[in-house]
């Protein structure tokens, strides 16, 4: 979906605000882990928080570049900067999910997600059923075989 320049600028602001919000959430988790003196969680959350900070700094720079491109009416550059901002938002969302895994809340997500699975070439017969043929074991008929 192509957004107008005004819509891209509004979305860019929303993206940065959302990233700031996720940063605050991870920061609270880190403070809680420090209070609990859980070294493993602290190290994990600190790493995720640092990566989120890098993504936010980059997003703010890209937002500034988007605004500059809008002032010059450079639609191609605006689309480029907006695409990068969207990728940075996705990265921050991923890091937030990883931070939730640090504290053992793997199922927490920011957006609703849907997964569609298509399985092709499924055999019609049930592979868990063994063939119905019986196995016949023949006993040797020679008398010297049993000595």
Short mmCIF file of C-alpha atoms in Angstrom, two decimals:
data_model
loop_
_atom_site.label_atom_id
_atom_site.label_comp_id
_atom_site.label_asym_id
_atom_site.label_seq_id
_atom_site.Cartn_x
_atom_site.Cartn_y
_atom_site.Cartn_z
CA UNK A 1 0.00 0.00 0.00
CA UNK A 2 1.40 3.36 -1.04
CA UNK A 3 1.05 6.09 1.56
CA UNK A 4 0.97 9.79 0.86
CA UNK A 5 3.90 11.88 2.13
CA UNK A 6 1.76 13.19 5.00
CA UNK A 7 0.72 9.65 5.94
CA UNK A 8 4.34 8.48 5.85
CA UNK A 9 5.38 11.33 8.16
CA UNK A 10 2.55 10.52 10.58
CA UNK A 11 3.41 6.83 10.51
CA UNK A 12 7.10 7.63 11.07
CA UNK A 13 6.21 9.53 14.24
CA UNK A 14 4.03 6.64 15.36
CA UNK A 15 6.83 4.15 14.68
CA UNK A 16 9.34 6.08 16.79
CA UNK A 17 6.82 6.49 19.62
CA UNK A 18 6.04 2.78 19.54
CA UNK A 19 9.74 1.91 19.63
CA UNK A 20 10.17 4.25 22.63
CA UNK A 21 7.27 2.48 24.32
CA UNK A 22 8.81 -0.95 23.78
CA UNK A 23 12.10 0.37 25.11
CA UNK A 24 10.36 1.52 28.30
CA UNK A 25 8.77 -1.90 28.72
CA UNK A 26 12.09 -3.72 28.37
CA UNK A 27 13.72 -1.19 30.70
CA UNK A 28 11.11 -1.99 33.39
CA UNK A 29 11.75 -5.71 32.90
CA UNK A 30 15.49 -5.07 33.34
CA UNK A 31 14.90 -3.10 36.55
CA UNK A 32 12.75 -5.93 37.91
CA UNK A 33 15.43 -8.51 37.06
CA UNK A 34 18.04 -6.36 38.82
CA UNK A 35 15.80 -6.11 41.89
CA UNK A 36 15.44 -9.90 41.87
CA UNK A 37 19.23 -10.22 41.41
CA UNK A 38 18.71 -12.58 38.49
CA UNK A 39 22.03 -12.29 36.67
CA UNK A 40 20.96 -14.34 33.64
CA UNK A 41 17.86 -12.21 33.04
CA UNK A 42 19.81 -9.00 33.63
CA UNK A 43 22.45 -9.92 31.05
CA UNK A 44 19.86 -11.03 28.50
CA UNK A 45 17.60 -7.99 28.98
CA UNK A 46 20.54 -5.58 28.98
CA UNK A 47 21.67 -6.97 25.63
CA UNK A 48 18.17 -6.63 24.15
CA UNK A 49 17.80 -3.11 25.55
CA UNK A 50 21.11 -2.04 24.00
CA UNK A 51 20.02 -3.41 20.62
CA UNK A 52 16.66 -1.63 20.91
CA UNK A 53 18.51 1.62 21.71
CA UNK A 54 20.58 1.26 18.53
CA UNK A 55 17.41 0.64 16.49
CA UNK A 56 15.73 3.71 18.03
CA UNK A 57 18.72 5.97 17.28
CA UNK A 58 18.73 4.75 13.71
CA UNK A 59 14.95 5.22 13.45
CA UNK A 60 15.22 8.81 14.66
CA UNK A 61 17.91 9.49 12.06
CA UNK A 62 15.75 7.92 9.35
CA UNK A 63 12.75 9.92 10.48
CA UNK A 64 14.81 13.09 10.12
CA UNK A 65 15.92 11.99 6.66
CA UNK A 66 12.27 11.27 5.79
CA UNK A 67 11.27 14.76 6.88
CA UNK A 68 14.11 16.29 4.84
CA UNK A 69 13.07 14.28 1.79
CA UNK A 70 9.48 15.47 2.28
CA UNK A 71 10.63 19.09 2.30
CA UNK A 72 12.45 18.47 -1.00
CA UNK A 73 9.44 16.58 -2.41
CA UNK A 74 11.68 13.56 -3.12
CA UNK A 75 9.13 10.73 -3.20
CA UNK A 76 11.67 8.00 -3.98
CA UNK A 77 13.88 8.92 -1.03
CA UNK A 78 10.82 9.20 1.20
CA UNK A 79 9.72 5.69 0.25
CA UNK A 80 13.24 4.42 0.88
CA UNK A 81 13.50 6.02 4.32
CA UNK A 82 10.00 4.90 5.26
CA UNK A 83 10.80 1.32 4.26
CA UNK A 84 13.90 1.36 6.46
CA UNK A 85 11.85 2.80 9.33
CA UNK A 86 9.37 -0.06 8.93
CA UNK A 87 12.18 -2.61 9.06
CA UNK A 88 13.60 -0.96 12.19
CA UNK A 89 10.15 -1.15 13.82
CA UNK A 90 10.00 -4.85 13.00
CA UNK A 91 13.47 -5.30 14.48
CA UNK A 92 12.41 -3.56 17.69
CA UNK A 93 9.32 -5.79 17.87
CA UNK A 94 11.52 -8.86 17.43
CA UNK A 95 13.91 -7.67 20.13
CA UNK A 96 10.96 -7.08 22.45
CA UNK A 97 9.77 -10.64 21.84
CA UNK A 98 13.30 -11.88 22.59
CA UNK A 99 13.34 -9.81 25.78
CA UNK A 100 10.08 -11.48 26.81
CA UNK A 101 11.78 -14.83 26.26
CA UNK A 102 14.56 -13.67 28.60
CA UNK A 103 12.02 -13.46 31.41
CA UNK A 104 10.11 -16.56 30.37
CA UNK A 105 7.11 -14.96 28.69
CA UNK A 106 7.47 -16.41 25.23
CA UNK A 107 3.83 -16.00 24.24
CA UNK A 108 3.74 -12.22 24.64
CA UNK A 109 3.41 -10.28 21.41
CA UNK A 110 2.72 -6.69 20.49
CA UNK A 111 0.65 -7.26 17.37
CA UNK A 112 -1.73 -10.01 16.46
CA UNK A 113 -0.05 -12.46 14.17
CA UNK A 114 -1.41 -15.10 11.89
CA UNK A 115 0.38 -18.11 10.49
CA UNK A 116 -0.97 -19.90 7.47
CA UNK A 117 0.39 -23.36 6.72
CA UNK A 118 -0.16 -25.17 3.45
CA UNK A 119 0.85 -28.80 3.20
CA UNK A 120 1.07 -30.23 -0.28
CA UNK A 121 1.38 -33.81 -1.53
CA UNK A 122 -0.04 -35.46 1.56
CA UNK A 123 -0.48 -39.22 0.97
CA UNK A 124 -4.08 -40.43 1.13
CA UNK A 125 -3.26 -43.51 3.20
CA UNK A 126 -2.37 -43.20 6.85
CA UNK A 127 1.37 -43.88 7.21
CA UNK A 128 0.92 -44.71 10.90
CA UNK A 129 -0.94 -47.89 9.97
CA UNK A 130 1.27 -50.89 9.30
CA UNK A 131 0.58 -53.04 6.26
CA UNK A 132 -1.91 -55.79 6.91
CA UNK A 133 0.30 -58.56 5.48
CA UNK A 134 1.29 -61.08 8.09
CA UNK A 135 4.87 -62.05 8.71
CA UNK A 136 5.35 -65.82 8.53
CA UNK A 137 8.22 -67.42 10.37
CA UNK A 138 9.08 -70.94 9.20
CA UNK A 139 10.65 -73.38 11.61
CA UNK A 140 13.48 -75.40 10.03
CA UNK A 141 12.39 -78.92 9.30
CA UNK A 142 15.73 -80.69 9.54
CA UNK A 143 16.52 -82.66 12.68
CA UNK A 144 20.21 -81.69 12.64
CA UNK A 145 19.27 -78.02 12.97
CA UNK A 146 18.30 -78.47 16.63
CA UNK A 147 21.37 -80.34 17.89
#
